[in-house]
Coordinates of C-alpha atoms and ligand atoms in Angstrom, one line a residue:
M1 CA 56.7 26.1 54.2
I2 CA 55.3 26.3 50.7
T3 CA 51.8 24.9 50.2
R4 CA 50.6 23.1 47.2
R5 CA 48.4 26.1 46.3
Q6 CA 51.4 28.5 46.5
S7 CA 53.5 26.3 44.3
L8 CA 50.7 26.0 41.8
Q9 CA 50.4 29.7 41.9
Q10 CA 54.1 30.1 41.2
I11 CA 53.9 27.7 38.2
L12 CA 50.9 29.8 36.9
F13 CA 52.8 33.0 37.4
A14 CA 55.9 31.7 35.6
S15 CA 53.9 30.4 32.6
S16 CA 51.7 33.5 32.3
G17 CA 54.6 36.0 32.5
L18 CA 53.1 37.3 35.8
A19 CA 56.1 36.3 38.0
L20 CA 56.7 40.0 38.5
L21 CA 53.8 40.3 40.8
G22 CA 54.9 37.5 43.1
P23 CA 52.9 34.7 44.6
R24 CA 51.4 36.7 47.5
A25 CA 49.3 38.5 44.8
L26 CA 47.0 35.6 44.9
S27 CA 46.7 34.8 48.5
Q28 CA 43.8 36.2 50.5
Q29 CA 44.7 38.2 53.6
P30 CA 42.8 40.8 55.6
A31 CA 43.1 44.5 55.1
T32 CA 44.8 44.8 58.4
S33 CA 47.8 42.8 57.2
V34 CA 48.7 45.6 54.7
E35 CA 48.6 48.6 57.0
G36 CA 51.3 50.8 58.6
S37 CA 54.6 50.3 56.9
R38 CA 52.9 47.8 54.5
S39 CA 50.3 50.3 53.3
L40 CA 50.0 51.9 49.8
K41 CA 50.6 55.3 51.3
A42 CA 53.8 54.3 53.2
H43 CA 55.3 52.7 50.1
A44 CA 54.3 55.6 47.9
H45 CA 55.7 58.1 50.4
K46 CA 59.1 56.5 50.4
H47 CA 59.3 57.4 46.7
G48 CA 57.9 60.9 47.0
L49 CA 54.4 59.9 45.7
L50 CA 50.9 60.5 47.0
T51 CA 48.3 57.8 46.7
G52 CA 44.6 57.5 47.4
C53 CA 41.2 57.2 45.8
A54 CA 37.8 58.7 45.0
V55 CA 35.4 58.6 47.9
S56 CA 31.6 58.8 47.7
A57 CA 29.4 60.4 50.3
A58 CA 28.1 56.9 51.3
D59 CA 31.6 55.6 51.6
L60 CA 32.3 58.2 54.2
R61 CA 29.4 56.9 56.3
D62 CA 30.7 53.3 56.1
E63 CA 33.0 52.5 59.0
A64 CA 34.9 49.7 57.2
F65 CA 35.6 52.0 54.3
T66 CA 36.9 54.9 56.4
R67 CA 39.1 52.6 58.4
V68 CA 40.8 51.2 55.4
L69 CA 40.8 54.7 53.7
A70 CA 42.6 56.3 56.6
A71 CA 45.2 53.4 56.6
Q72 CA 45.9 53.5 52.9
A73 CA 45.4 57.0 51.5
S74 CA 47.5 60.2 51.5
I75 CA 45.2 62.0 49.1
V76 CA 41.5 61.7 48.3
V77 CA 39.0 63.2 45.8
A78 CA 35.2 63.4 46.0
E79 CA 33.6 61.0 43.6
N80 CA 30.7 63.4 43.0
A81 CA 30.3 65.7 46.0
M82 CA 32.2 68.7 44.5
K83 CA 30.6 68.6 41.0
F84 CA 28.5 71.6 40.1
G85 CA 25.3 69.6 39.7
L86 CA 25.6 68.1 43.2
L87 CA 26.7 71.3 44.9
A88 CA 24.1 73.7 43.5
P89 CA 20.5 72.5 43.7
K90 CA 19.2 75.9 42.7
P91 CA 21.0 78.9 41.0
G92 CA 23.2 80.5 43.6
V93 CA 22.1 78.0 46.3
Y94 CA 24.8 75.6 47.6
N95 CA 24.7 72.5 49.7
F96 CA 28.2 71.8 50.9
D97 CA 27.4 69.0 53.4
D98 CA 29.0 66.1 51.5
A99 CA 32.0 68.0 50.3
D100 CA 32.6 69.5 53.8
A101 CA 32.4 66.0 55.3
L102 CA 35.2 64.8 53.0
V103 CA 37.4 67.8 53.5
N104 CA 36.9 67.5 57.3
F105 CA 37.7 63.7 57.3
A106 CA 40.8 64.4 55.3
R107 CA 42.0 67.1 57.7
Q108 CA 41.4 64.8 60.7
H109 CA 43.5 62.1 59.1
K110 CA 46.2 64.4 57.5
I111 CA 45.1 63.4 54.0
K112 CA 45.4 65.8 51.1
V113 CA 42.3 66.6 49.0
R114 CA 41.9 67.0 45.2
G115 CA 39.1 69.3 44.1
H116 CA 37.1 67.7 41.3
N117 CA 35.9 69.7 39.4
F118 CA 34.8 73.2 38.5
V119 CA 34.0 73.1 34.8
W120 CA 32.7 70.0 33.0
H121 CA 30.1 69.2 30.4
E122 CA 28.5 66.5 32.5
Q123 CA 26.8 66.4 35.9
L124 CA 25.7 70.0 35.5
P125 CA 22.8 71.2 37.6
A126 CA 19.3 70.4 36.4
W127 CA 18.5 74.1 36.2
F128 CA 21.5 74.8 33.9
A129 CA 19.9 74.4 30.5
G130 CA 16.9 76.6 31.3
T131 CA 18.9 79.3 33.2
V132 CA 22.3 79.8 31.7
T133 CA 22.5 81.9 28.5
K134 CA 25.2 83.5 26.4
D135 CA 24.6 86.7 28.5
N136 CA 25.1 85.2 31.9
A137 CA 27.3 82.1 31.3
R138 CA 30.6 83.9 32.2
K139 CA 29.1 85.1 35.4
V140 CA 27.6 81.7 36.3
M141 CA 30.9 80.0 35.7
T142 CA 33.1 82.5 37.6
D143 CA 30.6 82.8 40.5
H144 CA 30.6 79.0 40.8
I145 CA 34.4 78.8 40.8
L146 CA 34.8 81.7 43.3
T147 CA 32.1 80.3 45.7
V148 CA 33.5 76.8 45.8
G149 CA 37.2 77.6 45.4
S150 CA 37.1 80.2 48.2
R151 CA 35.2 77.9 50.6
Y152 CA 38.1 75.4 50.4
K153 CA 40.9 77.9 49.9
G154 CA 44.1 76.6 51.4
K155 CA 42.7 73.1 51.9
I156 CA 43.0 71.7 48.4
H157 CA 46.1 70.1 47.0
S158 CA 45.0 70.5 43.4
W159 CA 41.8 71.5 41.5
D160 CA 40.6 69.9 38.3
V161 CA 39.6 73.3 37.0
V162 CA 38.4 71.9 33.6
N163 CA 37.5 68.3 33.0
E164 CA 37.4 66.6 29.5
A165 CA 37.5 69.7 27.3
V166 CA 38.9 67.8 24.3
N167 CA 36.7 65.7 22.0
I168 CA 38.2 65.2 18.5
S169 CA 35.0 63.7 17.0
D170 CA 33.2 67.1 17.6
G171 CA 35.1 68.2 14.5
R172 CA 36.6 71.5 15.6
P173 CA 40.0 72.2 14.2
D174 CA 41.4 72.8 17.7
G175 CA 40.0 69.5 18.9
L176 CA 37.9 71.1 21.6
R177 CA 34.6 69.7 22.8
K178 CA 31.4 71.4 21.9
S179 CA 30.4 71.5 25.5
P180 CA 27.7 73.8 26.9
W181 CA 30.4 76.1 28.2
M182 CA 32.0 76.2 24.7
E183 CA 28.7 76.9 23.0
L184 CA 27.8 79.7 25.5
I185 CA 31.2 81.4 26.1
G186 CA 33.5 80.2 23.3
P187 CA 37.0 78.7 23.7
E188 CA 38.0 81.5 26.1
Y189 CA 36.0 79.8 28.8
L190 CA 39.1 77.7 29.5
E191 CA 41.4 80.6 30.2
L192 CA 38.8 82.4 32.2
A193 CA 38.2 79.3 34.4
Y194 CA 42.0 78.9 35.2
K195 CA 42.4 82.6 36.0
T196 CA 39.3 82.6 38.2
A197 CA 40.4 79.4 40.0
H198 CA 43.8 81.0 40.8
Q199 CA 42.0 84.0 42.2
A200 CA 39.9 81.8 44.5
D201 CA 42.7 79.6 45.7
P202 CA 46.2 80.8 44.8
H203 CA 48.0 77.8 46.4
A204 CA 46.1 74.9 44.7
K205 CA 47.8 73.3 41.8
L206 CA 45.5 74.0 38.9
T207 CA 45.0 70.9 36.8
Y208 CA 43.6 69.9 33.4
N209 CA 42.0 66.4 33.6
E210 CA 41.4 64.2 30.6
Y211 CA 40.5 60.6 29.6
G212 CA 41.3 58.5 26.5
I213 CA 44.9 59.6 26.4
E214 CA 46.6 56.5 27.8
D215 CA 47.0 53.8 25.2
E216 CA 48.7 53.6 21.8
S217 CA 45.6 53.9 19.6
E218 CA 45.3 56.5 16.9
A219 CA 42.4 58.1 18.8
A220 CA 44.6 58.5 21.9
N221 CA 47.4 59.9 19.8
K222 CA 45.2 62.6 18.4
K223 CA 43.7 63.4 21.8
R224 CA 47.1 63.7 23.4
A225 CA 48.2 66.1 20.7
A226 CA 45.1 68.2 21.1
T227 CA 45.5 68.2 24.9
L228 CA 49.1 69.4 24.6
D229 CA 48.0 72.1 22.2
L230 CA 45.3 73.2 24.6
V231 CA 47.8 73.5 27.5
K232 CA 50.2 75.4 25.2
R233 CA 47.5 77.9 24.3
L234 CA 46.5 78.3 27.9
K235 CA 50.1 79.0 29.0
A236 CA 50.6 81.4 26.2
A237 CA 47.5 83.3 27.3
G238 CA 48.9 83.6 30.8
A239 CA 46.5 81.1 32.4
P240 CA 47.8 79.5 35.5
I241 CA 48.0 75.8 34.9
H242 CA 50.3 73.6 36.9
A243 CA 49.4 70.0 36.3
L244 CA 47.9 67.4 33.9
G245 CA 45.5 64.8 35.2
I246 CA 45.6 61.5 33.2
Q247 CA 42.3 59.8 34.3
S248 CA 43.6 56.3 33.6
H249 CA 40.4 54.4 33.2
L250 CA 42.0 51.3 31.6
S251 CA 40.8 48.1 30.1
A252 CA 42.2 44.6 30.7
K253 CA 41.8 43.7 27.0
S254 CA 45.4 43.5 25.6
P255 CA 46.2 47.1 26.3
V256 CA 49.5 48.6 25.1
Y257 CA 51.0 51.5 27.0
G258 CA 54.3 52.9 25.8
K259 CA 55.8 55.3 23.3
G260 CA 52.9 57.8 22.9
L261 CA 52.2 58.0 26.6
R262 CA 55.9 58.4 27.4
E263 CA 56.2 61.2 24.8
F264 CA 53.1 62.9 26.2
I265 CA 54.5 62.9 29.7
A266 CA 57.8 64.2 28.5
A267 CA 56.2 67.0 26.6
A268 CA 54.1 67.9 29.6
T269 CA 57.2 67.8 31.8
A270 CA 59.0 70.1 29.4
M271 CA 56.1 72.6 29.9
D272 CA 56.7 72.4 33.7
L273 CA 53.6 70.5 34.5
D274 CA 53.2 67.9 37.2
I275 CA 51.3 64.8 36.3
Y276 CA 48.6 63.0 38.4
L277 CA 47.0 59.7 37.6
T278 CA 43.6 60.8 38.8
E279 CA 41.0 58.1 38.3
M280 CA 42.8 54.8 37.8
D281 CA 40.8 51.5 37.4
V282 CA 40.9 48.5 35.1
S283 CA 37.7 47.3 33.5
D284 CA 37.5 43.6 32.8
D285 CA 34.3 43.7 30.7
D286 CA 36.2 42.7 27.6
V287 CA 37.8 39.7 29.3
Q288 CA 36.1 36.3 28.6
D289 CA 37.8 34.4 31.4
T290 CA 35.3 33.1 33.9
D291 CA 37.9 32.3 36.6
T292 CA 38.1 35.2 39.1
A293 CA 41.6 34.6 40.2
S294 CA 43.0 34.7 36.7
R295 CA 41.0 37.8 35.8
D296 CA 42.4 39.4 38.9
R297 CA 45.9 38.6 37.7
R298 CA 45.2 40.2 34.3
I299 CA 43.9 43.3 35.9
A300 CA 46.9 43.5 38.2
Q301 CA 49.2 43.0 35.3
V302 CA 47.6 46.1 33.6
Y303 CA 48.2 48.1 36.8
A304 CA 51.8 46.9 36.7
D305 CA 52.4 47.6 33.0
Y306 CA 50.8 51.0 33.1
L307 CA 52.4 52.2 36.3
A308 CA 55.8 51.0 35.0
V309 CA 55.5 53.4 32.1
T310 CA 54.1 56.3 33.9
L311 CA 56.0 56.2 37.2
E312 CA 59.3 56.1 35.5
S313 CA 58.8 59.9 35.1
R314 CA 59.5 61.9 38.2
A315 CA 56.8 64.4 37.0
V316 CA 54.1 61.9 38.1
K317 CA 53.4 62.9 41.7
A318 CA 50.2 61.2 42.6
V319 CA 48.2 58.0 41.8
L320 CA 44.5 57.8 42.7
T321 CA 42.2 55.0 41.9
W322 CA 38.5 55.7 41.2
G323 CA 37.3 54.0 44.3
L324 CA 38.9 51.7 46.9
T325 CA 37.0 48.4 46.9
D326 CA 35.2 46.5 44.2
R327 CA 32.1 46.7 46.5
H328 CA 31.6 50.1 45.1
T329 CA 32.7 51.0 41.6
W330 CA 31.0 53.1 38.9
L331 CA 31.9 50.3 36.5
N332 CA 29.3 48.1 38.1
G333 CA 26.7 50.8 38.1
I334 CA 26.7 51.9 34.5
K335 CA 25.1 49.7 31.9
S336 CA 27.4 50.6 29.0
H337 CA 30.3 49.2 31.1
H338 CA 28.6 45.9 31.6
E339 CA 27.7 45.2 28.0
K340 CA 29.8 42.2 27.4
Q341 CA 29.5 40.5 30.8
P342 CA 26.2 41.7 32.1
N343 CA 26.0 39.0 34.8
R344 CA 29.3 39.5 36.3
D345 CA 30.6 42.2 38.6
Q346 CA 33.8 43.9 37.6
R347 CA 36.9 43.9 39.9
P348 CA 38.8 47.0 39.0
L349 CA 40.1 48.3 42.3
P350 CA 42.8 47.5 44.9
F351 CA 40.5 45.8 47.5
D352 CA 38.1 43.0 46.6
P353 CA 34.4 43.2 47.8
D354 CA 35.4 41.5 51.1
W355 CA 38.1 44.0 51.8
N356 CA 41.0 41.6 51.0
P357 CA 43.8 43.4 49.2
A358 CA 43.5 42.2 45.6
P359 CA 46.4 41.5 43.2
A360 CA 45.9 45.0 42.0
F361 CA 46.8 46.3 45.5
F362 CA 50.2 44.5 45.3
A363 CA 50.8 45.6 41.8
L364 CA 50.3 49.2 42.9
R365 CA 52.6 48.8 45.9
D366 CA 55.3 47.0 43.8
A367 CA 55.1 49.8 41.2
F368 CA 55.7 52.4 44.0
D369 CA 58.7 50.4 45.2
K370 CA 60.2 50.4 41.7
A371 CA 59.5 54.1 40.9
P372 CA 62.5 56.4 41.0
R373 CA 62.4 58.7 44.0
R374 CA 61.1 62.1 43.4
Ligands
LIG1 C1 34.9 60.9 34.5 C2 34.8 61.9 35.6 C3 34.7 61.4 37.0 C4 33.7 60.2 37.0 C5 34.2 59.2 36.0 C6 33.4 57.9 36.1 O1 36.1 60.3 34.3 O2 35.9 62.8 35.6 O3 34.2 62.4 37.8 O4 32.4 60.7 36.8 O5 34.0 59.8 34.8 O6 32.2 58.0 36.6

């Protein structure tokens, strides 16, 4: 029987071009109704894809979270626990508790783990600035990679060895970011990081992870070109690099995904790289609409449009969202992401704050169903 609400939904879908997502995208149902063969991981697996999300240390202590996580994810990544600043409270002193907890949880539930990340310009230890100099920077970096990489050797699906090394506005001809690592070591820090990571964990897929390379803007075009150049240089230097991470922090404001992204994925594939969508979410800060259901549909449509373009390539092997439920998302914790709609929480993730699968959940699952098998 079709209810009045459902038929209204169908009219809405038809008139907004959202018919693709189907009427169930609007109905509320408990998380348990989308488990087993109906889960994201089951649908992804049928098409040779891994799927999962970033997990915080607090998430892992939350029973509701871990239950849904185990039901939905075939791959996870630590939201913060494996970053240098969180692992190393003092030079040479490590606290692995939170990172170990995630790796152990994943092993218990047969979930793969991404390592994130060895080398980044953010979330460095507080002691970094006063301690690391041009003389010891190479050793600090390689010691860190060897310490962490060896601890989890054989347990990591892929490591984000370097995160966000490109920043066109820094003005270097090679497009590289003037990060602390660049200032202290020079551009060869990249090659050194990949070679060291390979030494620490020879089976992990070594990944370069970047943001701002998704849409059709001029800025994204330039960043994509600089990213490909960087990978080419690394390969030419004999650095082991196996995959590209496209972070995929997207916005619901009339985004366009297409030609540039397709060409980028094709160029990476031609270089023998796998592609992972590593940090997907959709910000609705730029959307005026006050109606939650219609915002949710716009967000889901962005998931659908973006995944249609990316998953058509068999090189894309994994899709991770940056969080699992709108209850906990970095977008609600950071002021700059709340500038336009300061009094409203964002809803960027597959589950809503009450653990109902959101329209984004169904968009993800439908996109897996439509993806060519790999
Ligand atoms: C970047 C980093 C992630 C995370 C997100 C959002 O994309 O790669 O580790 O910090 O920002 O917080």
